[in-house]
mmCIF file of C-alpha atoms and ligand atoms in Angstrom:
data_model
loop_
_atom_site.group_PDB
_atom_site.id
_atom_site.type_symbol
_atom_site.label_atom_id
_atom_site.label_comp_id
_atom_site.label_asym_id
_atom_site.label_seq_id
_atom_site.Cartn_x
_atom_site.Cartn_y
_atom_site.Cartn_z
ATOM 1 C CA MET Q 30 -32.342 -0.120 1.633
ATOM 2 C CA ILE Q 31 -35.607 -0.453 -0.062
ATOM 3 C CA ARG Q 32 -37.495 -3.581 1.157
ATOM 4 C CA ASN Q 33 -41.167 -4.769 2.180
ATOM 5 C CA ALA Q 34 -41.258 -3.874 5.870
ATOM 6 C CA SER Q 35 -42.317 -7.345 6.779
ATOM 7 C CA SER Q 36 -39.650 -9.204 4.800
ATOM 8 C CA SER Q 37 -36.145 -9.904 6.203
ATOM 9 C CA PRO Q 38 -33.231 -8.998 3.831
ATOM 10 C CA PRO Q 39 -32.180 -11.824 1.558
ATOM 11 C CA VAL Q 40 -28.548 -13.539 2.472
ATOM 12 C CA VAL Q 41 -25.938 -12.148 -0.035
ATOM 13 C CA GLY Q 42 -22.787 -14.016 -0.900
ATOM 14 C CA VAL Q 43 -19.436 -12.583 -1.885
ATOM 15 C CA ILE Q 44 -16.906 -14.494 -3.627
ATOM 16 C CA GLY Q 45 -13.628 -12.573 -3.928
ATOM 17 C CA LEU Q 46 -12.288 -10.357 -1.191
ATOM 18 C CA GLY Q 47 -9.629 -8.456 -3.006
ATOM 19 C CA ILE Q 48 -9.173 -4.759 -3.249
ATOM 20 C CA MET Q 49 -12.751 -4.234 -4.522
ATOM 21 C CA GLY Q 50 -14.486 -7.484 -3.118
ATOM 22 C CA GLU Q 51 -13.743 -6.807 0.684
ATOM 23 C CA PRO Q 52 -15.038 -3.098 0.779
ATOM 24 C CA MET Q 53 -17.887 -4.091 -1.097
ATOM 25 C CA ALA Q 54 -18.901 -6.944 1.286
ATOM 26 C CA ARG Q 55 -18.278 -4.530 4.142
ATOM 27 C CA ASN Q 56 -20.931 -2.223 2.393
ATOM 28 C CA LEU Q 57 -23.285 -5.023 2.448
ATOM 29 C CA LEU Q 58 -22.800 -5.805 6.101
ATOM 30 C CA ARG Q 59 -23.246 -1.987 6.793
ATOM 31 C CA ALA Q 60 -26.570 -2.235 4.816
ATOM 32 C CA GLY Q 61 -27.753 -5.095 7.040
ATOM 33 C CA PHE Q 62 -27.647 -7.916 4.687
ATOM 34 C CA PRO Q 63 -26.720 -11.354 6.083
ATOM 35 C CA LEU Q 64 -23.194 -12.119 4.430
ATOM 36 C CA VAL Q 65 -21.614 -15.340 3.529
ATOM 37 C CA VAL Q 66 -18.339 -14.961 2.063
ATOM 38 C CA TRP Q 67 -15.340 -17.007 0.731
ATOM 39 C CA ASN Q 68 -12.042 -16.157 -0.580
ATOM 40 C CA ARG Q 69 -9.142 -18.456 -2.073
ATOM 41 C CA THR Q 70 -6.706 -17.214 0.411
ATOM 42 C CA ALA Q 71 -8.954 -17.573 3.549
ATOM 43 C CA ALA Q 72 -7.093 -15.028 5.865
ATOM 44 C CA ARG Q 73 -8.574 -12.125 3.615
ATOM 45 C CA ALA Q 74 -12.146 -13.201 5.033
ATOM 46 C CA ASP Q 75 -10.962 -13.087 8.792
ATOM 47 C CA ALA Q 76 -11.589 -9.213 9.155
ATOM 48 C CA LEU Q 77 -15.033 -9.438 7.904
ATOM 49 C CA VAL Q 78 -15.984 -12.773 9.927
ATOM 50 C CA ALA Q 79 -15.030 -10.878 13.072
ATOM 51 C CA ASP Q 80 -17.367 -8.127 12.164
ATOM 52 C CA GLY Q 81 -20.263 -10.405 11.344
ATOM 53 C CA ALA Q 82 -19.824 -12.245 7.905
ATOM 54 C CA GLN Q 83 -20.134 -15.998 7.786
ATOM 55 C CA ARG Q 84 -17.319 -18.029 6.284
ATOM 56 C CA ALA Q 85 -18.158 -20.655 3.609
ATOM 57 C CA SER Q 86 -15.985 -23.433 2.886
ATOM 58 C CA SER Q 87 -16.606 -23.319 -0.777
ATOM 59 C CA PRO Q 88 -17.878 -21.213 -3.766
ATOM 60 C CA ARG Q 89 -20.853 -23.837 -3.955
ATOM 61 C CA GLU Q 90 -21.696 -23.427 -0.238
ATOM 62 C CA VAL Q 91 -21.799 -19.478 -0.657
ATOM 63 C CA ALA Q 92 -24.244 -19.779 -3.875
ATOM 64 C CA ALA Q 93 -26.329 -22.686 -1.736
ATOM 65 C CA ARG Q 94 -26.833 -20.342 1.295
ATOM 66 C CA ALA Q 95 -27.348 -16.873 -0.703
ATOM 67 C CA ALA Q 96 -30.360 -15.803 -2.646
ATOM 68 C CA VAL Q 97 -28.046 -13.374 -4.451
ATOM 69 C CA THR Q 98 -24.139 -14.448 -4.902
ATOM 70 C CA ILE Q 99 -21.850 -11.691 -5.841
ATOM 71 C CA THR Q 100 -18.599 -12.689 -7.630
ATOM 72 C CA ILE Q 101 -15.657 -10.179 -8.007
ATOM 73 C CA LEU Q 102 -12.430 -11.996 -9.094
ATOM 74 C CA SER Q 103 -9.602 -11.194 -11.576
ATOM 75 C CA ASP Q 104 -9.764 -12.479 -14.743
ATOM 76 C CA THR Q 105 -11.951 -14.491 -17.267
ATOM 77 C CA PRO Q 106 -10.320 -18.049 -16.377
ATOM 78 C CA ASP Q 107 -10.675 -17.254 -12.636
ATOM 79 C CA VAL Q 108 -14.484 -16.551 -12.902
ATOM 80 C CA ALA Q 109 -14.705 -19.595 -15.384
ATOM 81 C CA GLU Q 110 -12.910 -21.704 -12.789
ATOM 82 C CA VAL Q 111 -14.747 -20.566 -9.769
ATOM 83 C CA TYR Q 112 -18.283 -21.217 -11.455
ATOM 84 C CA ARG Q 113 -17.460 -24.292 -13.123
ATOM 85 C CA ARG Q 114 -15.256 -26.147 -10.658
ATOM 86 C CA GLU Q 115 -16.083 -29.520 -9.513
ATOM 87 C CA PRO Q 116 -17.680 -30.486 -7.232
ATOM 88 C CA ASP Q 117 -17.921 -27.445 -5.516
ATOM 89 C CA GLY Q 118 -18.080 -24.331 -7.988
ATOM 90 C CA VAL Q 119 -21.046 -21.847 -7.997
ATOM 91 C CA LEU Q 120 -22.902 -23.490 -10.863
ATOM 92 C CA ALA Q 121 -23.339 -26.610 -8.592
ATOM 93 C CA ALA Q 122 -25.600 -24.748 -6.370
ATOM 94 C CA ALA Q 123 -27.630 -23.366 -9.542
ATOM 95 C CA ALA Q 124 -31.367 -23.609 -8.986
ATOM 96 C CA PRO Q 125 -34.618 -21.656 -9.858
ATOM 97 C CA GLY Q 126 -34.764 -18.467 -7.927
ATOM 98 C CA LYS Q 127 -30.793 -17.902 -7.743
ATOM 99 C CA VAL Q 128 -29.284 -14.686 -8.849
ATOM 100 C CA PHE Q 129 -25.531 -14.719 -9.511
ATOM 101 C CA VAL Q 130 -24.103 -11.180 -10.393
ATOM 102 C CA ASP Q 131 -20.606 -11.368 -11.671
ATOM 103 C CA MET Q 132 -19.161 -7.939 -10.958
ATOM 104 C CA SER Q 133 -15.498 -8.809 -12.115
ATOM 105 C CA THR Q 134 -14.502 -7.550 -15.484
ATOM 106 C CA ILE Q 135 -14.353 -10.153 -18.029
ATOM 107 C CA ALA Q 136 -14.749 -11.017 -21.805
ATOM 108 C CA PRO Q 137 -18.234 -10.549 -23.000
ATOM 109 C CA ARG Q 138 -18.337 -13.863 -24.638
ATOM 110 C CA ALA Q 139 -17.285 -15.694 -21.384
ATOM 111 C CA ALA Q 140 -20.180 -13.773 -19.412
ATOM 112 C CA ARG Q 141 -22.794 -14.982 -21.999
ATOM 113 C CA GLU Q 142 -21.729 -18.512 -21.911
ATOM 114 C CA LEU Q 143 -21.625 -18.648 -17.994
ATOM 115 C CA ALA Q 144 -25.152 -17.200 -18.024
ATOM 116 C CA ALA Q 145 -26.478 -19.847 -20.532
ATOM 117 C CA GLU Q 146 -25.002 -22.239 -18.280
ATOM 118 C CA ALA Q 147 -26.756 -21.068 -15.318
ATOM 119 C CA ALA Q 148 -29.966 -20.600 -17.234
ATOM 120 C CA ALA Q 149 -29.750 -24.181 -18.043
ATOM 121 C CA ARG Q 150 -30.075 -24.958 -14.509
ATOM 122 C CA GLY Q 151 -32.778 -22.633 -13.939
ATOM 123 C CA ALA Q 152 -30.809 -19.674 -12.131
ATOM 124 C CA ALA Q 153 -30.136 -16.253 -13.460
ATOM 125 C CA LEU Q 154 -26.339 -14.590 -14.136
ATOM 126 C CA LEU Q 155 -26.014 -11.090 -14.514
ATOM 127 C CA ASP Q 156 -22.629 -9.447 -15.705
ATOM 128 C CA ALA Q 157 -22.547 -6.370 -13.566
ATOM 129 C CA PRO Q 158 -18.917 -4.939 -13.769
ATOM 130 C CA VAL Q 159 -18.118 -1.909 -12.094
ATOM 131 C CA SER Q 160 -16.388 1.315 -12.455
ATOM 132 C CA GLY Q 161 -15.376 3.828 -9.669
ATOM 133 C CA GLY Q 162 -12.309 2.252 -8.582
ATOM 134 C CA ASP Q 163 -11.025 1.376 -4.821
ATOM 135 C CA VAL Q 164 -12.461 4.582 -3.938
ATOM 136 C CA GLY Q 165 -15.980 3.993 -5.279
ATOM 137 C CA ALA Q 166 -16.026 0.614 -3.788
ATOM 138 C CA ARG Q 167 -15.273 1.975 -0.303
ATOM 139 C CA GLU Q 168 -17.648 4.616 -0.602
ATOM 140 C CA GLY Q 169 -20.471 2.491 -2.109
ATOM 141 C CA THR Q 170 -20.636 4.961 -5.150
ATOM 142 C CA LEU Q 171 -19.725 2.363 -7.886
ATOM 143 C CA SER Q 172 -21.080 2.907 -11.320
ATOM 144 C CA ILE Q 173 -22.631 -0.697 -12.206
ATOM 145 C CA MET Q 174 -23.435 -1.867 -15.928
ATOM 146 C CA VAL Q 175 -25.594 -4.492 -15.988
ATOM 147 C CA GLY Q 176 -26.235 -6.975 -18.686
ATOM 148 C CA GLY Q 177 -29.081 -9.747 -18.489
ATOM 149 C CA ASP Q 178 -32.452 -10.355 -17.309
ATOM 150 C CA ALA Q 179 -34.471 -7.726 -16.005
ATOM 151 C CA ASP Q 180 -36.430 -9.710 -13.540
ATOM 152 C CA ALA Q 181 -33.351 -10.869 -12.271
ATOM 153 C CA LEU Q 182 -32.000 -7.409 -11.902
ATOM 154 C CA ALA Q 183 -35.210 -6.492 -10.026
ATOM 155 C CA ARG Q 184 -34.436 -9.136 -7.662
ATOM 156 C CA ALA Q 185 -30.437 -8.091 -7.374
ATOM 157 C CA ARG Q 186 -31.306 -4.335 -7.388
ATOM 158 C CA PRO Q 187 -31.635 -3.605 -3.591
ATOM 159 C CA VAL Q 188 -28.391 -5.560 -3.105
ATOM 160 C CA LEU Q 189 -26.641 -3.474 -5.842
ATOM 161 C CA GLU Q 190 -28.045 -0.274 -4.410
ATOM 162 C CA ALA Q 191 -25.714 -0.868 -1.250
ATOM 163 C CA LEU Q 192 -22.786 -0.830 -3.548
ATOM 164 C CA GLY Q 193 -23.372 1.859 -6.171
ATOM 165 C CA THR Q 194 -24.840 4.947 -6.796
ATOM 166 C CA ARG Q 195 -25.617 4.364 -10.471
ATOM 167 C CA ILE Q 196 -27.080 1.169 -11.715
ATOM 168 C CA THR Q 197 -27.614 0.960 -15.565
ATOM 169 C CA HIS Q 198 -29.577 -1.821 -17.351
ATOM 170 C CA VAL Q 199 -27.623 -1.656 -20.423
ATOM 171 C CA GLY Q 200 -28.767 -4.842 -22.362
ATOM 172 C CA SER Q 201 -28.832 -8.654 -22.529
ATOM 173 C CA ASN Q 202 -26.083 -10.864 -21.200
ATOM 174 C CA GLY Q 203 -22.525 -9.568 -22.257
ATOM 175 C CA ALA Q 204 -23.598 -6.063 -22.741
ATOM 176 C CA GLY Q 205 -22.514 -5.235 -19.249
ATOM 177 C CA GLN Q 206 -18.945 -6.452 -20.323
ATOM 178 C CA VAL Q 207 -19.260 -4.551 -23.451
ATOM 179 C CA VAL Q 208 -19.856 -1.207 -21.769
ATOM 180 C CA LYS Q 209 -17.253 -1.979 -19.176
ATOM 181 C CA ALA Q 210 -14.721 -2.457 -21.960
ATOM 182 C CA CYS Q 211 -15.850 1.041 -23.265
ATOM 183 C CA ASN Q 212 -15.159 2.269 -19.921
ATOM 184 C CA GLN Q 213 -11.552 0.944 -19.745
ATOM 185 C CA ILE Q 214 -10.722 2.838 -23.300
ATOM 186 C CA VAL Q 215 -11.710 6.157 -21.666
ATOM 187 C CA VAL Q 216 -9.833 5.646 -18.386
ATOM 188 C CA GLY Q 217 -6.873 4.270 -19.966
ATOM 189 C CA LEU Q 218 -6.747 7.185 -22.441
ATOM 190 C CA THR Q 219 -7.424 9.712 -20.032
ATOM 191 C CA LEU Q 220 -4.697 8.540 -17.803
ATOM 192 C CA GLU Q 221 -2.265 8.379 -20.655
ATOM 193 C CA ALA Q 222 -3.331 12.093 -21.645
ATOM 194 C CA LEU Q 223 -2.823 13.257 -17.955
ATOM 195 C CA GLY Q 224 0.796 11.728 -18.198
ATOM 196 C CA GLU Q 225 1.572 13.467 -21.446
ATOM 197 C CA ALA Q 226 0.263 16.823 -19.922
ATOM 198 C CA LEU Q 227 2.444 16.522 -16.557
ATOM 199 C CA VAL Q 228 5.580 15.483 -18.595
ATOM 200 C CA LEU Q 229 5.229 18.177 -21.182
ATOM 201 C CA GLY Q 230 4.360 20.939 -18.445
ATOM 202 C CA SER Q 231 6.632 19.941 -15.700
ATOM 203 C CA LYS Q 232 9.613 19.653 -18.295
ATOM 204 C CA ALA Q 233 8.807 23.132 -19.355
ATOM 205 C CA GLY Q 234 9.346 23.958 -15.652
ATOM 206 C CA VAL Q 235 5.833 24.520 -14.570
ATOM 207 C CA ASP Q 236 4.853 23.374 -11.091
ATOM 208 C CA PRO Q 237 2.729 20.056 -11.456
ATOM 209 C CA ARG Q 238 0.463 20.920 -8.894
ATOM 210 C CA ALA Q 239 -0.500 24.100 -10.754
ATOM 211 C CA ILE Q 240 -1.306 21.914 -14.027
ATOM 212 C CA VAL Q 241 -3.496 19.890 -12.150
ATOM 213 C CA GLU Q 242 -5.254 22.492 -10.271
ATOM 214 C CA ALA Q 243 -5.829 24.470 -13.645
ATOM 215 C CA LEU Q 244 -6.837 21.467 -15.692
ATOM 216 C CA GLY Q 245 -9.336 20.278 -12.770
ATOM 217 C CA GLY Q 246 -11.362 23.668 -13.360
ATOM 218 C CA GLY Q 247 -11.725 23.408 -17.103
ATOM 219 C CA LEU Q 248 -12.610 21.192 -19.874
ATOM 220 C CA ALA Q 249 -9.880 18.736 -19.197
ATOM 221 C CA ALA Q 250 -11.354 18.035 -15.636
ATOM 222 C CA SER Q 251 -12.162 14.191 -15.194
ATOM 223 C CA ARG Q 252 -13.113 11.759 -12.417
ATOM 224 C CA VAL Q 253 -9.724 10.430 -13.100
ATOM 225 C CA LEU Q 254 -8.033 13.652 -12.409
ATOM 226 C CA GLU Q 255 -9.863 13.959 -9.459
ATOM 227 C CA VAL Q 256 -9.264 10.458 -7.873
ATOM 228 C CA ARG Q 257 -5.629 10.166 -9.090
ATOM 229 C CA GLY Q 258 -4.546 13.611 -9.179
ATOM 230 C CA GLU Q 259 -3.063 13.864 -5.649
ATOM 231 C CA GLN Q 260 -1.418 10.347 -5.933
ATOM 232 C CA LEU Q 261 0.282 11.251 -9.130
ATOM 233 C CA LEU Q 262 1.631 14.539 -7.433
ATOM 234 C CA ALA Q 263 2.829 12.680 -4.653
ATOM 235 C CA ARG Q 264 4.268 9.648 -6.920
ATOM 236 C CA ASP Q 265 2.299 7.122 -4.783
ATOM 237 C CA PHE Q 266 1.693 4.149 -7.128
ATOM 238 C CA ALA Q 267 0.167 1.717 -4.719
ATOM 239 C CA PRO Q 268 -2.921 0.051 -6.135
ATOM 240 C CA GLY Q 269 -5.698 1.223 -6.534
ATOM 241 C CA PHE Q 270 -6.181 -0.561 -9.807
ATOM 242 C CA LYS Q 271 -3.519 -2.917 -10.594
ATOM 243 C CA LEU Q 272 -1.762 -2.298 -13.923
ATOM 244 C CA ASP Q 273 -1.914 -6.003 -14.942
ATOM 245 C CA LEU Q 274 -5.878 -5.798 -14.490
ATOM 246 C CA HIS Q 275 -6.191 -2.908 -16.651
ATOM 247 C CA ALA Q 276 -3.973 -4.521 -19.192
ATOM 248 C CA LYS Q 277 -6.188 -7.472 -19.005
ATOM 249 C CA ASP Q 278 -9.037 -5.310 -19.721
ATOM 250 C CA LEU Q 279 -7.373 -3.575 -22.663
ATOM 251 C CA GLY Q 280 -6.744 -7.121 -23.998
ATOM 252 C CA ILE Q 281 -10.500 -7.897 -23.616
ATOM 253 C CA VAL Q 282 -11.026 -4.415 -25.454
ATOM 254 C CA LEU Q 283 -8.992 -5.082 -28.437
ATOM 255 C CA GLU Q 284 -10.051 -8.793 -28.950
ATOM 256 C CA GLU Q 285 -13.864 -7.185 -29.017
ATOM 257 C CA ALA Q 286 -12.295 -4.482 -31.422
ATOM 258 C CA ARG Q 287 -10.727 -7.252 -33.616
ATOM 259 C CA GLU Q 288 -13.675 -9.574 -33.736
ATOM 260 C CA LEU Q 289 -16.016 -6.612 -34.682
ATOM 261 C CA GLY Q 290 -13.543 -4.966 -37.278
ATOM 262 C CA VAL Q 291 -13.401 -1.574 -35.334
ATOM 263 C CA PRO Q 292 -9.903 -0.196 -35.388
ATOM 264 C CA LEU Q 293 -8.765 1.277 -31.820
ATOM 265 C CA PRO Q 294 -5.575 3.109 -32.368
ATOM 266 C CA GLY Q 295 -5.652 5.014 -28.877
ATOM 267 C CA ALA Q 296 -6.520 1.746 -26.972
ATOM 268 C CA ALA Q 297 -3.779 0.008 -28.646
ATOM 269 C CA LEU Q 298 -1.175 2.766 -27.520
ATOM 270 C CA VAL Q 299 -2.088 2.474 -24.193
ATOM 271 C CA ALA Q 300 -1.893 -1.205 -24.113
ATOM 272 C CA GLU Q 301 1.583 -0.864 -25.343
ATOM 273 C CA LEU Q 302 2.561 1.722 -22.941
ATOM 274 C CA PHE Q 303 1.346 -0.540 -20.058
ATOM 275 C CA ALA Q 304 3.342 -3.671 -21.667
ATOM 276 C CA ALA Q 305 6.246 -1.548 -21.195
ATOM 277 C CA GLU Q 306 5.547 -0.974 -17.472
ATOM 278 C CA ARG Q 307 5.043 -4.468 -16.898
ATOM 279 C CA GLU Q 308 8.357 -5.340 -18.610
ATOM 280 C CA ARG Q 309 9.820 -2.986 -15.881
ATOM 281 C CA GLY Q 310 8.139 -5.212 -13.376
ATOM 282 C CA ARG Q 311 5.112 -2.981 -12.327
ATOM 283 C CA GLY Q 312 2.269 -5.080 -13.172
ATOM 284 C CA ASP Q 313 1.335 -5.009 -9.172
ATOM 285 C CA ALA Q 314 1.443 -0.964 -9.352
ATOM 286 C CA ASP Q 315 -1.426 1.413 -9.742
ATOM 287 C CA ASN Q 316 -2.460 1.639 -13.431
ATOM 288 C CA SER Q 317 -1.383 5.585 -13.367
ATOM 289 C CA THR Q 318 2.416 4.121 -13.459
ATOM 290 C CA VAL Q 319 1.618 4.345 -17.306
ATOM 291 C CA VAL Q 320 2.934 8.039 -16.704
ATOM 292 C CA ARG Q 321 6.409 6.645 -15.899
ATOM 293 C CA ALA Q 322 6.478 4.924 -19.415
ATOM 294 C CA LEU Q 323 6.054 8.247 -20.749
ATOM 295 C CA GLU Q 324 8.730 9.662 -18.395
ATOM 296 C CA ALA Q 325 11.100 7.110 -19.767
ATOM 297 C CA LEU Q 326 10.555 8.239 -23.477
ATOM 298 C CA ALA Q 327 11.027 11.823 -22.310
ATOM 299 C CA GLU Q 328 13.844 11.283 -19.859
ATOM 300 C CA HIS Q 329 12.117 13.427 -17.579
ATOM 301 C CA GLU Q 330 10.400 12.727 -14.169
ATOM 302 C CA ILE Q 331 7.741 14.628 -13.134
ATOM 303 C CA PRO Q 332 8.922 16.026 -9.771
ATOM 304 C CA ARG Q 333 7.121 15.150 -6.517
ATOM 305 C CA VAL Q 334 4.946 17.634 -5.033
ATOM 306 C CA PRO Q 335 4.737 17.291 -1.141
HETATM 307 P P1 NAP Z 24 -7.532 -8.070 -6.605
HETATM 308 O O1 NAP Z 24 -7.358 -7.194 -5.482
HETATM 309 O O2 NAP Z 24 -6.090 -8.551 -7.080
HETATM 310 O O3 NAP Z 24 -8.422 -9.347 -5.875
HETATM 311 C C1 NAP Z 24 -8.710 -10.448 -7.061
HETATM 312 C C2 NAP Z 24 -9.719 -11.410 -6.260
HETATM 313 O O4 NAP Z 24 -9.775 -12.541 -7.047
HETATM 314 C C3 NAP Z 24 -8.908 -12.049 -4.861
HETATM 315 O O5 NAP Z 24 -9.835 -12.178 -3.877
HETATM 316 C C4 NAP Z 24 -8.358 -13.359 -5.235
HETATM 317 O O6 NAP Z 24 -8.274 -14.079 -4.258
HETATM 318 C C5 NAP Z 24 -9.410 -13.515 -6.323
HETATM 319 N N1 NAP Z 24 -9.164 -14.698 -7.410
HETATM 320 C C6 NAP Z 24 -8.399 -14.451 -8.445
HETATM 321 N N2 NAP Z 24 -8.116 -15.538 -9.232
HETATM 322 C C7 NAP Z 24 -8.929 -16.563 -8.341
HETATM 323 C C8 NAP Z 24 -9.010 -17.906 -8.879
HETATM 324 N N3 NAP Z 24 -8.687 -18.593 -9.736
HETATM 325 N N4 NAP Z 24 -9.857 -18.508 -7.796
HETATM 326 C C9 NAP Z 24 -10.321 -18.029 -6.830
HETATM 327 N N5 NAP Z 24 -10.215 -16.624 -6.533
HETATM 328 C C10 NAP Z 24 -9.514 -16.289 -7.401
HETATM 329 O O7 NAP Z 24 -8.389 -7.398 -7.687
HETATM 330 P P2 NAP Z 24 -9.516 -6.273 -7.482
HETATM 331 O O8 NAP Z 24 -8.891 -4.950 -7.808
HETATM 332 O O9 NAP Z 24 -10.344 -6.579 -6.607
HETATM 333 O O10 NAP Z 24 -10.236 -6.416 -8.974
HETATM 334 C C11 NAP Z 24 -11.441 -7.487 -8.963
HETATM 335 C C12 NAP Z 24 -12.190 -7.217 -10.292
HETATM 336 O O11 NAP Z 24 -12.656 -6.133 -10.425
HETATM 337 C C13 NAP Z 24 -10.996 -7.503 -11.560
HETATM 338 O O12 NAP Z 24 -11.909 -8.190 -12.598
HETATM 339 C C14 NAP Z 24 -11.026 -5.947 -11.975
HETATM 340 O O13 NAP Z 24 -10.883 -5.898 -13.234
HETATM 341 C C15 NAP Z 24 -12.027 -5.315 -11.497
HETATM 342 N N6 NAP Z 24 -12.349 -4.010 -11.358
HETATM 343 C C16 NAP Z 24 -11.279 -3.389 -10.209
HETATM 344 C C17 NAP Z 24 -11.092 -1.968 -10.157
HETATM 345 C C18 NAP Z 24 -10.214 -1.448 -9.093
HETATM 346 O O14 NAP Z 24 -9.917 -0.195 -9.104
HETATM 347 N N7 NAP Z 24 -9.345 -2.312 -8.386
HETATM 348 C C19 NAP Z 24 -12.199 -1.305 -10.324
HETATM 349 C C20 NAP Z 24 -13.381 -1.781 -11.365
HETATM 350 C C21 NAP Z 24 -13.032 -3.047 -11.583
HETATM 351 P P3 NAP Z 24 -6.891 -14.360 -3.435
HETATM 352 O O15 NAP Z 24 -7.001 -13.460 -2.252
HETATM 353 O O16 NAP Z 24 -6.778 -15.833 -3.121
HETATM 354 O O17 NAP Z 24 -5.632 -13.805 -4.458
#
């Protein structure tokens, strides 16, 4: 961590200790930041508290105690609630010098509105959604796309450097969420393409592992294939990134696209395949379960490769 030798690290808060938030909080502890945490389901904070984090009793308490407060929650209404709830939401502790960093994936418009509310109280709010999945969260190798004030980012940067290897300032408030929407188009379509390839190839009788290995060495190689290839071969659909959350993201993508008059036929197709999987009760499965929607269409299951 880069900091002045004479200064102690700032207190950092983390609100939301799910698949992403818990390992991110752990990386902050490991980097030496004093950590204050809050999670709606309190028991999910127990292991971190045992390892040295302090437990707060509300989002407001986290934000009051921390110089930099990170939120990493499910969806737009959840983030709005945690910031605005009375009397103990994050915004209740907003004051000059405070930096809030929302790393959840939410609608760009909501990100802009929350940032304006924080600014009205003298605080800065950055939208800083992430890509890299649960693996990137554990390894501290996330790509973080930041929208908002450059000075606030400069203050948050040492904290973000404990979480990710690429921190890109992509524009003003909301721009981080726009870039994350772009990211989710590419990840969704890549998974769908991978599913099509594996269904076709294996129905033709080729070993799925041979397909994955060959594709991984050529132009079809991708980080998605690298991270999810083995799990797909093992037919392991434990999340990872829940289908419900990626479906939520494609909702954000398509709403933004409608507002801007941008047709996105590929994203719309993936959203429909996700809807089919949700209908089968697989909303809590990994988003790679989209391959099972394609299997159903082809009446063919990709064989499990041990
Ligand atoms: P998750 O495992 O489902 O965790 C969600 C977290 O949000 C939990 O701590 C949950 O608390 C909290 N939460 C949800 N609604 C809440 C509310 N109304 N009030 C208070 N707390 C609430 O999800 P995740 O995978 O960590 O994802 C978190 C965010 O990161 C999402 O926006 C997702 O799109 C994004 N993201 C995820 C991945 C990934 O690979 N998983 C990758 C990039 C970005 P409880 O424990 O009480 O339920």
